């Protein structure tokens, strides 16, 4: 059952009022886009910078609204009605690229509590929900820490805790690891995978890092505002020509497979991960 749907969605940002009168009209950032995300699934939306990925994220919970087409959240069409937007944002939690932009307090516990207070959660329930959300992202005991003392990965996990405290069904990550160092990226990715497998959250990973899509149930390729292909991670990520059409390069093991093939060494299958590559190389001895 689809929990999040984009049906023939088109979105164009307003024209720059200062642009010359003879400037070309703005082209749609998203054009007739269709996407269905099943409840409990892990979906990756891949595309290069400027492909429309972040716009798609903002359309998923009413930060933006399409000029045509329809976004449907858990069976309810998303409109600009305040109650509809309120309910959509309770169901669709958003984690953005820069965690500092999501913080509203300089203290971790206060920041995580903010959304709960804003949504009218009874005051006596808030401490337990803050603690549970921080525990879910391996940040238990950090309630009284100042946010500026945290590492990049820790900051992003606190931002995620603030979203988790509201118990959304869907988690949308908009380039959530783009500003992190490798260790921070791995911290956040491990947390995301755990939330998917243990808490059965529906995860939408919007990214240009192709390695982040390897574990997804389904991968969507977006280019110039259009969805050009979708399929399993293995179907999508082992086709260099298809990835090139989306402005992407294949994972290193896939690239090595084709390099070896060109050199006359044909492995039994195209590997997606370093572990699979090592296994195939051993078999070929």
mmCIF file of N, CA, C and O in Angstrom, residues 101-198:
data_model
loop_
_atom_site.group_PDB
_atom_site.id
_atom_site.type_symbol
_atom_site.label_atom_id
_atom_site.label_comp_id
_atom_site.label_asym_id
_atom_site.label_seq_id
_atom_site.Cartn_x
_atom_site.Cartn_y
_atom_site.Cartn_z
ATOM 1 N N UNK A 101 20.463 24.561 10.752
ATOM 2 C CA UNK A 101 19.273 25.289 10.302
ATOM 3 C C UNK A 101 17.988 24.754 10.920
ATOM 4 O O UNK A 101 16.943 25.400 10.839
ATOM 5 N N UNK A 102 18.049 23.548 11.518
ATOM 6 C CA UNK A 102 16.862 22.963 12.148
ATOM 7 C C UNK A 102 16.808 23.241 13.641
ATOM 8 O O UNK A 102 15.759 23.092 14.262
ATOM 9 N N UNK A 103 17.931 23.626 14.231
ATOM 10 C CA UNK A 103 17.942 23.850 15.673
ATOM 11 C C UNK A 103 17.222 25.148 16.027
ATOM 12 O O UNK A 103 17.405 26.174 15.383
ATOM 13 N N UNK A 104 16.407 25.069 17.074
ATOM 14 C CA UNK A 104 15.720 26.256 17.586
ATOM 15 C C UNK A 104 16.184 26.591 19.000
ATOM 16 O O UNK A 104 15.785 27.601 19.566
ATOM 17 N N UNK A 105 17.010 25.734 19.570
ATOM 18 C CA UNK A 105 17.565 25.968 20.905
ATOM 19 C C UNK A 105 19.035 25.586 20.897
ATOM 20 O O UNK A 105 19.468 24.766 20.090
ATOM 21 N N UNK A 106 19.790 26.165 21.809
ATOM 22 C CA UNK A 106 21.210 25.843 21.910
ATOM 23 C C UNK A 106 21.470 24.646 22.810
ATOM 24 O O UNK A 106 22.608 24.195 22.931
ATOM 25 N N UNK A 107 20.422 24.104 23.441
ATOM 26 C CA UNK A 107 20.539 22.950 24.327
ATOM 27 C C UNK A 107 19.814 21.762 23.687
ATOM 28 O O UNK A 107 18.675 21.894 23.231
ATOM 29 N N UNK A 108 20.459 20.608 23.657
ATOM 30 C CA UNK A 108 19.942 19.445 22.941
ATOM 31 C C UNK A 108 18.531 19.080 23.374
ATOM 32 O O UNK A 108 17.623 18.938 22.545
ATOM 33 N N UNK A 109 18.309 18.882 24.673
ATOM 34 C CA UNK A 109 16.997 18.442 25.143
ATOM 35 C C UNK A 109 15.903 19.433 24.819
ATOM 36 O O UNK A 109 14.787 19.044 24.444
ATOM 37 N N UNK A 110 16.202 20.721 24.957
ATOM 38 C CA UNK A 110 15.209 21.755 24.657
ATOM 39 C C UNK A 110 14.868 21.758 23.170
ATOM 40 O O UNK A 110 13.716 21.977 22.789
ATOM 41 N N UNK A 111 15.875 21.513 22.344
ATOM 42 C CA UNK A 111 15.636 21.501 20.905
ATOM 43 C C UNK A 111 14.727 20.338 20.519
ATOM 44 O O UNK A 111 13.781 20.510 19.737
ATOM 45 N N UNK A 112 14.996 19.156 21.041
ATOM 46 C CA UNK A 112 14.176 17.986 20.722
ATOM 47 C C UNK A 112 12.753 18.173 21.245
ATOM 48 O O UNK A 112 11.783 17.736 20.624
ATOM 49 N N UNK A 113 12.619 18.861 22.379
ATOM 50 C CA UNK A 113 11.296 19.074 22.975
ATOM 51 C C UNK A 113 10.464 20.106 22.224
ATOM 52 O O UNK A 113 9.227 20.120 22.358
ATOM 53 N N UNK A 114 11.106 20.954 21.444
ATOM 54 C CA UNK A 114 10.401 22.084 20.836
ATOM 55 C C UNK A 114 9.204 21.635 20.006
ATOM 56 O O UNK A 114 8.102 22.188 20.137
ATOM 57 N N UNK A 115 9.398 20.657 19.143
ATOM 58 C CA UNK A 115 8.296 20.208 18.296
ATOM 59 C C UNK A 115 7.144 19.646 19.106
ATOM 60 O O UNK A 115 5.975 19.869 18.784
ATOM 61 N N UNK A 116 7.469 18.930 20.176
ATOM 62 C CA UNK A 116 6.427 18.359 21.033
ATOM 63 C C UNK A 116 5.613 19.480 21.687
ATOM 64 O O UNK A 116 4.381 19.407 21.751
ATOM 65 N N UNK A 117 6.302 20.504 22.160
ATOM 66 C CA UNK A 117 5.594 21.635 22.761
ATOM 67 C C UNK A 117 4.738 22.347 21.731
ATOM 68 O O UNK A 117 3.597 22.743 21.999
ATOM 69 N N UNK A 118 5.275 22.487 20.532
ATOM 70 C CA UNK A 118 4.580 23.190 19.460
ATOM 71 C C UNK A 118 3.313 22.470 19.031
ATOM 72 O O UNK A 118 2.327 23.098 18.617
ATOM 73 N N UNK A 119 3.349 21.131 19.134
ATOM 74 C CA UNK A 119 2.188 20.347 18.731
ATOM 75 C C UNK A 119 1.275 19.998 19.903
ATOM 76 O O UNK A 119 0.381 19.159 19.777
ATOM 77 N N UNK A 120 1.496 20.620 21.040
ATOM 78 C CA UNK A 120 0.560 20.488 22.150
ATOM 79 C C UNK A 120 0.630 19.187 22.914
ATOM 80 O O UNK A 120 -0.346 18.779 23.551
ATOM 81 N N UNK A 121 1.766 18.517 22.901
ATOM 82 C CA UNK A 121 1.923 17.295 23.689
ATOM 83 C C UNK A 121 1.916 17.668 25.172
ATOM 84 O O UNK A 121 2.562 18.654 25.572
ATOM 85 N N UNK A 122 1.178 16.937 26.008
ATOM 86 C CA UNK A 122 1.135 17.264 27.445
ATOM 87 C C UNK A 122 2.535 17.364 28.040
ATOM 88 O O UNK A 122 3.416 16.550 27.751
ATOM 89 N N UNK A 123 2.717 18.368 28.887
ATOM 90 C CA UNK A 123 4.045 18.681 29.421
ATOM 91 C C UNK A 123 4.669 17.508 30.165
ATOM 92 O O UNK A 123 5.882 17.292 30.097
ATOM 93 N N UNK A 124 3.841 16.727 30.874
ATOM 94 C CA UNK A 124 4.413 15.633 31.657
ATOM 95 C C UNK A 124 4.877 14.461 30.795
ATOM 96 O O UNK A 124 5.604 13.583 31.262
ATOM 97 N N UNK A 125 4.486 14.431 29.515
ATOM 98 C CA UNK A 125 4.919 13.366 28.606
ATOM 99 C C UNK A 125 6.216 13.711 27.875
ATOM 100 O O UNK A 125 6.892 12.831 27.328
ATOM 101 N N UNK A 126 6.555 14.985 27.857
ATOM 102 C CA UNK A 126 7.656 15.437 27.003
ATOM 103 C C UNK A 126 9.013 14.859 27.404
ATOM 104 O O UNK A 126 9.755 14.372 26.536
ATOM 105 N N UNK A 127 9.414 14.868 28.696
ATOM 106 C CA UNK A 127 10.757 14.349 29.027
ATOM 107 C C UNK A 127 10.977 12.909 28.565
ATOM 108 O O UNK A 127 12.058 12.583 28.051
ATOM 109 N N UNK A 128 9.974 12.055 28.744
ATOM 110 C CA UNK A 128 10.129 10.651 28.335
ATOM 111 C C UNK A 128 10.255 10.528 26.821
ATOM 112 O O UNK A 128 11.048 9.718 26.317
ATOM 113 N N UNK A 129 9.509 11.346 26.086
ATOM 114 C CA UNK A 129 9.577 11.267 24.625
ATOM 115 C C UNK A 129 10.891 11.834 24.104
ATOM 116 O O UNK A 129 11.446 11.329 23.119
ATOM 117 N N UNK A 130 11.403 12.864 24.754
ATOM 118 C CA UNK A 130 12.719 13.390 24.379
ATOM 119 C C UNK A 130 13.794 12.328 24.620
ATOM 120 O O UNK A 130 14.649 12.075 23.758
ATOM 121 N N UNK A 131 13.742 11.697 25.788
ATOM 122 C CA UNK A 131 14.735 10.664 26.115
ATOM 123 C C UNK A 131 14.660 9.499 25.137
ATOM 124 O O UNK A 131 15.695 8.979 24.700
ATOM 125 N N UNK A 132 13.438 9.078 24.792
ATOM 126 C CA UNK A 132 13.279 7.956 23.858
ATOM 127 C C UNK A 132 13.806 8.306 22.474
ATOM 128 O O UNK A 132 14.452 7.485 21.814
ATOM 129 N N UNK A 133 13.550 9.538 22.033
ATOM 130 C CA UNK A 133 14.010 9.957 20.703
ATOM 131 C C UNK A 133 15.532 10.023 20.658
ATOM 132 O O UNK A 133 16.155 9.592 19.676
ATOM 133 N N UNK A 134 16.145 10.540 21.709
ATOM 134 C CA UNK A 134 17.605 10.607 21.743
ATOM 135 C C UNK A 134 18.212 9.204 21.830
ATOM 136 O O UNK A 134 19.234 8.924 21.196
ATOM 137 N N UNK A 135 17.583 8.323 22.582
ATOM 138 C CA UNK A 135 18.078 6.946 22.669
ATOM 139 C C UNK A 135 18.012 6.255 21.308
ATOM 140 O O UNK A 135 18.906 5.472 20.952
ATOM 141 N N UNK A 136 16.974 6.559 20.538
ATOM 142 C CA UNK A 136 16.795 5.920 19.227
ATOM 143 C C UNK A 136 17.893 6.289 18.248
ATOM 144 O O UNK A 136 18.150 5.555 17.287
ATOM 145 N N UNK A 137 18.553 7.433 18.489
ATOM 146 C CA UNK A 137 19.638 7.864 17.593
ATOM 147 C C UNK A 137 21.003 7.799 18.286
ATOM 148 O O UNK A 137 21.963 8.443 17.864
ATOM 149 N N UNK A 138 21.085 6.999 19.361
ATOM 150 C CA UNK A 138 22.334 6.823 20.113
ATOM 151 C C UNK A 138 22.870 8.127 20.682
ATOM 152 O O UNK A 138 24.083 8.361 20.711
ATOM 153 N N UNK A 139 21.969 8.983 21.163
ATOM 154 C CA UNK A 139 22.388 10.234 21.789
ATOM 155 C C UNK A 139 21.814 10.351 23.207
ATOM 156 O O UNK A 139 21.649 11.454 23.733
ATOM 157 N N UNK A 140 21.529 9.235 23.833
ATOM 158 C CA UNK A 140 21.009 9.246 25.200
ATOM 159 C C UNK A 140 22.028 9.900 26.135
ATOM 160 O O UNK A 140 23.236 9.686 26.017
ATOM 161 N N UNK A 141 21.521 10.707 27.044
ATOM 162 C CA UNK A 141 22.383 11.371 28.002
ATOM 163 C C UNK A 141 22.930 12.707 27.552
ATOM 164 O O UNK A 141 23.660 13.368 28.296
ATOM 165 N N UNK A 142 22.561 13.121 26.334
ATOM 166 C CA UNK A 142 23.062 14.390 25.796
ATOM 167 C C UNK A 142 22.077 15.543 26.004
ATOM 168 O O UNK A 142 22.276 16.622 25.463
ATOM 169 N N UNK A 143 21.028 15.323 26.794
ATOM 170 C CA UNK A 143 19.977 16.326 26.935
ATOM 171 C C UNK A 143 20.497 17.712 27.311
ATOM 172 O O UNK A 143 19.970 18.729 26.838
ATOM 173 N N UNK A 144 21.503 17.773 28.147
ATOM 174 C CA UNK A 144 21.971 19.075 28.652
ATOM 175 C C UNK A 144 23.199 19.609 27.915
ATOM 176 O O UNK A 144 23.753 20.640 28.319
ATOM 177 N N UNK A 145 23.592 18.943 26.847
ATOM 178 C CA UNK A 145 24.748 19.401 26.081
ATOM 179 C C UNK A 145 24.367 20.570 25.174
ATOM 180 O O UNK A 145 23.254 20.643 24.642
ATOM 181 N N UNK A 146 25.300 21.488 24.983
ATOM 182 C CA UNK A 146 25.101 22.591 24.040
ATOM 183 C C UNK A 146 25.292 22.059 22.620
ATOM 184 O O UNK A 146 26.227 21.291 22.361
ATOM 185 N N UNK A 147 24.416 22.442 21.722
ATOM 186 C CA UNK A 147 24.470 21.910 20.355
ATOM 187 C C UNK A 147 25.779 22.274 19.651
ATOM 188 O O UNK A 147 26.273 21.501 18.826
ATOM 189 N N UNK A 148 26.363 23.423 19.994
ATOM 190 C CA UNK A 148 27.580 23.835 19.286
ATOM 191 C C UNK A 148 28.789 22.989 19.675
ATOM 192 O O UNK A 148 29.832 23.067 19.006
ATOM 193 N N UNK A 149 28.685 22.180 20.725
ATOM 194 C CA UNK A 149 29.800 21.329 21.140
ATOM 195 C C UNK A 149 29.761 19.965 20.454
ATOM 196 O O UNK A 149 30.668 19.153 20.656
ATOM 197 N N UNK A 150 28.755 19.705 19.656
ATOM 198 C CA UNK A 150 28.599 18.388 19.019
ATOM 199 C C UNK A 150 29.350 18.318 17.696
ATOM 200 O O UNK A 150 29.573 19.326 17.029
ATOM 201 N N UNK A 151 29.706 17.105 17.305
ATOM 202 C CA UNK A 151 30.273 16.886 15.972
ATOM 203 C C UNK A 151 29.167 16.999 14.926
ATOM 204 O O UNK A 151 27.970 17.027 15.261
ATOM 205 N N UNK A 152 29.556 17.040 13.657
ATOM 206 C CA UNK A 152 28.551 17.141 12.597
ATOM 207 C C UNK A 152 27.584 15.974 12.604
ATOM 208 O O UNK A 152 26.371 16.159 12.478
ATOM 209 N N UNK A 153 28.095 14.757 12.769
ATOM 210 C CA UNK A 153 27.222 13.588 12.809
ATOM 211 C C UNK A 153 26.288 13.614 14.001
ATOM 212 O O UNK A 153 25.116 13.245 13.890
ATOM 213 N N UNK A 154 26.807 14.054 15.153
ATOM 214 C CA UNK A 154 25.964 14.152 16.344
ATOM 215 C C UNK A 154 24.870 15.196 16.155
ATOM 216 O O UNK A 154 23.721 14.985 16.550
ATOM 217 N N UNK A 155 25.222 16.322 15.561
ATOM 218 C CA UNK A 155 24.215 17.350 15.300
ATOM 219 C C UNK A 155 23.091 16.804 14.416
ATOM 220 O O UNK A 155 21.908 17.060 14.669
ATOM 221 N N UNK A 156 23.466 16.074 13.381
ATOM 222 C CA UNK A 156 22.439 15.561 12.474
ATOM 223 C C UNK A 156 21.566 14.533 13.174
ATOM 224 O O UNK A 156 20.358 14.468 12.928
ATOM 225 N N UNK A 157 22.156 13.751 14.082
ATOM 226 C CA UNK A 157 21.348 12.775 14.822
ATOM 227 C C UNK A 157 20.411 13.469 15.814
ATOM 228 O O UNK A 157 19.294 12.998 16.046
ATOM 229 N N UNK A 158 20.850 14.588 16.383
ATOM 230 C CA UNK A 158 19.950 15.358 17.259
ATOM 231 C C UNK A 158 18.807 15.954 16.439
ATOM 232 O O UNK A 158 17.647 15.946 16.869
ATOM 233 N N UNK A 159 19.121 16.472 15.245
ATOM 234 C CA UNK A 159 18.062 16.981 14.365
ATOM 235 C C UNK A 159 17.067 15.878 14.038
ATOM 236 O O UNK A 159 15.847 16.098 14.029
ATOM 237 N N UNK A 160 17.581 14.675 13.804
ATOM 238 C CA UNK A 160 16.704 13.533 13.539
ATOM 239 C C UNK A 160 15.877 13.182 14.772
ATOM 240 O O UNK A 160 14.683 12.861 14.656
ATOM 241 N N UNK A 161 16.465 13.277 15.958
ATOM 242 C CA UNK A 161 15.719 13.001 17.192
ATOM 243 C C UNK A 161 14.553 13.963 17.338
ATOM 244 O O UNK A 161 13.460 13.574 17.777
ATOM 245 N N UNK A 162 14.770 15.238 16.978
ATOM 246 C CA UNK A 162 13.675 16.206 17.046
ATOM 247 C C UNK A 162 12.522 15.831 16.154
ATOM 248 O O UNK A 162 11.350 16.079 16.478
ATOM 249 N N UNK A 163 12.832 15.216 15.020
ATOM 250 C CA UNK A 163 11.782 14.738 14.112
ATOM 251 C C UNK A 163 11.135 13.475 14.676
ATOM 252 O O UNK A 163 9.909 13.334 14.695
ATOM 253 N N UNK A 164 11.959 12.543 15.161
ATOM 254 C CA UNK A 164 11.447 11.274 15.679
ATOM 255 C C UNK A 164 10.534 11.458 16.885
ATOM 256 O O UNK A 164 9.619 10.659 17.098
ATOM 257 N N UNK A 165 10.778 12.478 17.684
ATOM 258 C CA UNK A 165 9.972 12.706 18.885
ATOM 259 C C UNK A 165 8.495 12.835 18.547
ATOM 260 O O UNK A 165 7.627 12.513 19.369
ATOM 261 N N UNK A 166 8.196 13.279 17.330
ATOM 262 C CA UNK A 166 6.800 13.453 16.904
ATOM 263 C C UNK A 166 6.209 12.182 16.305
ATOM 264 O O UNK A 166 5.059 12.177 15.871
ATOM 265 N N UNK A 167 7.000 11.100 16.278
ATOM 266 C CA UNK A 167 6.544 9.786 15.804
ATOM 267 C C UNK A 167 5.989 9.811 14.384
ATOM 268 O O UNK A 167 4.885 9.308 14.129
ATOM 269 N N UNK A 168 6.704 10.366 13.410
ATOM 270 C CA UNK A 168 6.204 10.338 12.032
ATOM 271 C C UNK A 168 6.298 8.930 11.455
ATOM 272 O O UNK A 168 7.148 8.129 11.858
ATOM 273 N N UNK A 169 5.434 8.620 10.501
ATOM 274 C CA UNK A 169 5.483 7.325 9.816
ATOM 275 C C UNK A 169 6.548 7.322 8.718
ATOM 276 O O UNK A 169 7.098 6.280 8.376
ATOM 277 N N UNK A 170 6.799 8.502 8.143
ATOM 278 C CA UNK A 170 7.698 8.627 7.002
ATOM 279 C C UNK A 170 8.838 9.569 7.372
ATOM 280 O O UNK A 170 8.606 10.651 7.921
ATOM 281 N N UNK A 171 10.064 9.169 7.062
ATOM 282 C CA UNK A 171 11.229 10.017 7.279
ATOM 283 C C UNK A 171 11.831 10.367 5.925
ATOM 284 O O UNK A 171 12.213 9.472 5.165
ATOM 285 N N UNK A 172 11.908 11.646 5.618
ATOM 286 C CA UNK A 172 12.485 12.116 4.361
ATOM 287 C C UNK A 172 13.810 12.788 4.678
ATOM 288 O O UNK A 172 13.869 13.746 5.454
ATOM 289 N N UNK A 173 14.879 12.285 4.078
ATOM 290 C CA UNK A 173 16.217 12.821 4.287
ATOM 291 C C UNK A 173 16.660 13.533 3.018
ATOM 292 O O UNK A 173 16.885 12.900 1.985
ATOM 293 N N UNK A 174 16.763 14.857 3.099
ATOM 294 C CA UNK A 174 17.133 15.663 1.942
ATOM 295 C C UNK A 174 18.623 15.996 2.006
ATOM 296 O O UNK A 174 19.033 16.942 2.671
ATOM 297 N N UNK A 175 19.434 15.166 1.344
ATOM 298 C CA UNK A 175 20.895 15.340 1.346
ATOM 299 C C UNK A 175 21.413 15.469 2.781
ATOM 300 O O UNK A 175 22.276 16.302 3.085
ATOM 301 N N UNK A 176 20.894 14.600 3.655
ATOM 302 C CA UNK A 176 21.156 14.748 5.092
ATOM 303 C C UNK A 176 22.600 14.467 5.481
ATOM 304 O O UNK A 176 23.013 14.806 6.594
ATOM 305 N N UNK A 177 23.388 13.840 4.607
ATOM 306 C CA UNK A 177 24.787 13.553 4.947
ATOM 307 C C UNK A 177 25.768 14.415 4.158
ATOM 308 O O UNK A 177 26.979 14.246 4.283
ATOM 309 N N UNK A 178 25.261 15.335 3.353
ATOM 310 C CA UNK A 178 26.115 16.056 2.404
ATOM 311 C C UNK A 178 27.183 16.906 3.083
ATOM 312 O O UNK A 178 28.262 17.124 2.522
ATOM 313 N N UNK A 179 26.920 17.400 4.290
ATOM 314 C CA UNK A 179 27.867 18.298 4.962
ATOM 315 C C UNK A 179 28.728 17.577 5.995
ATOM 316 O O UNK A 179 29.455 18.221 6.758
ATOM 317 N N UNK A 180 28.648 16.247 6.027
ATOM 318 C CA UNK A 180 29.345 15.494 7.065
ATOM 319 C C UNK A 180 30.639 14.872 6.549
ATOM 320 O O UNK A 180 30.776 14.577 5.360
ATOM 321 N N UNK A 181 31.575 14.657 7.471
ATOM 322 C CA UNK A 181 32.792 13.925 7.106
ATOM 323 C C UNK A 181 32.446 12.438 7.033
ATOM 324 O O UNK A 181 31.330 12.031 7.395
ATOM 325 N N UNK A 182 33.359 11.594 6.538
ATOM 326 C CA UNK A 182 33.021 10.165 6.368
ATOM 327 C C UNK A 182 32.512 9.484 7.625
ATOM 328 O O UNK A 182 31.562 8.695 7.574
ATOM 329 N N UNK A 183 33.130 9.791 8.794
ATOM 330 C CA UNK A 183 32.668 9.167 10.037
ATOM 331 C C UNK A 183 31.251 9.621 10.380
ATOM 332 O O UNK A 183 30.403 8.813 10.783
ATOM 333 N N UNK A 184 30.995 10.922 10.229
ATOM 334 C CA UNK A 184 29.661 11.439 10.505
ATOM 335 C C UNK A 184 28.621 10.848 9.579
ATOM 336 O O UNK A 184 27.501 10.536 10.002
ATOM 337 N N UNK A 185 28.968 10.695 8.303
ATOM 338 C CA UNK A 185 28.047 10.078 7.342
ATOM 339 C C UNK A 185 27.673 8.671 7.780
ATOM 340 O O UNK A 185 26.507 8.289 7.743
ATOM 341 N N UNK A 186 28.687 7.896 8.177
ATOM 342 C CA UNK A 186 28.417 6.518 8.579
ATOM 343 C C UNK A 186 27.557 6.459 9.836
ATOM 344 O O UNK A 186 26.677 5.601 9.962
ATOM 345 N N UNK A 187 27.794 7.380 10.784
ATOM 346 C CA UNK A 187 26.960 7.443 11.993
ATOM 347 C C UNK A 187 25.483 7.624 11.616
ATOM 348 O O UNK A 187 24.600 6.922 12.113
ATOM 349 N N UNK A 188 25.242 8.590 10.746
ATOM 350 C CA UNK A 188 23.866 8.916 10.367
ATOM 351 C C UNK A 188 23.251 7.786 9.553
ATOM 352 O O UNK A 188 22.089 7.410 9.767
ATOM 353 N N UNK A 189 24.018 7.215 8.623
ATOM 354 C CA UNK A 189 23.480 6.139 7.783
ATOM 355 C C UNK A 189 23.138 4.907 8.611
ATOM 356 O O UNK A 189 22.116 4.256 8.377
ATOM 357 N N UNK A 190 23.985 4.584 9.589
ATOM 358 C CA UNK A 190 23.673 3.447 10.468
ATOM 359 C C UNK A 190 22.384 3.706 11.240
ATOM 360 O O UNK A 190 21.557 2.799 11.421
ATOM 361 N N UNK A 191 22.204 4.942 11.704
ATOM 362 C CA UNK A 191 20.986 5.296 12.441
ATOM 363 C C UNK A 191 19.761 5.171 11.545
ATOM 364 O O UNK A 191 18.733 4.619 11.955
ATOM 365 N N UNK A 192 19.855 5.656 10.325
ATOM 366 C CA UNK A 192 18.730 5.575 9.386
ATOM 367 C C UNK A 192 18.357 4.117 9.124
ATOM 368 O O UNK A 192 17.168 3.747 9.151
ATOM 369 N N UNK A 193 19.356 3.278 8.877
ATOM 370 C CA UNK A 193 19.082 1.856 8.608
ATOM 371 C C UNK A 193 18.427 1.188 9.803
ATOM 372 O O UNK A 193 17.511 0.372 9.650
ATOM 373 N N UNK A 194 18.881 1.543 11.010
ATOM 374 C CA UNK A 194 18.298 0.949 12.211
ATOM 375 C C UNK A 194 16.843 1.375 12.394
ATOM 376 O O UNK A 194 15.980 0.556 12.765
ATOM 377 N N UNK A 195 16.541 2.623 12.117
ATOM 378 C CA UNK A 195 15.158 3.099 12.234
ATOM 379 C C UNK A 195 14.251 2.385 11.229
ATOM 380 O O UNK A 195 13.091 2.097 11.524
ATOM 381 N N UNK A 196 14.798 2.099 10.066
ATOM 382 C CA UNK A 196 14.013 1.374 9.052
ATOM 383 C C UNK A 196 13.784 -0.073 9.464
ATOM 384 O O UNK A 196 12.653 -0.570 9.402
ATOM 385 N N UNK A 197 14.838 -0.763 9.888
ATOM 386 C CA UNK A 197 14.713 -2.191 10.159
ATOM 387 C C UNK A 197 14.065 -2.487 11.505
ATOM 388 O O UNK A 197 13.306 -3.451 11.631
ATOM 389 N N UNK A 198 14.332 -1.653 12.529
ATOM 390 C CA UNK A 198 13.838 -1.948 13.868
ATOM 391 C C UNK A 198 12.527 -1.242 14.191
ATOM 392 O O UNK A 198 11.681 -1.805 14.898
#
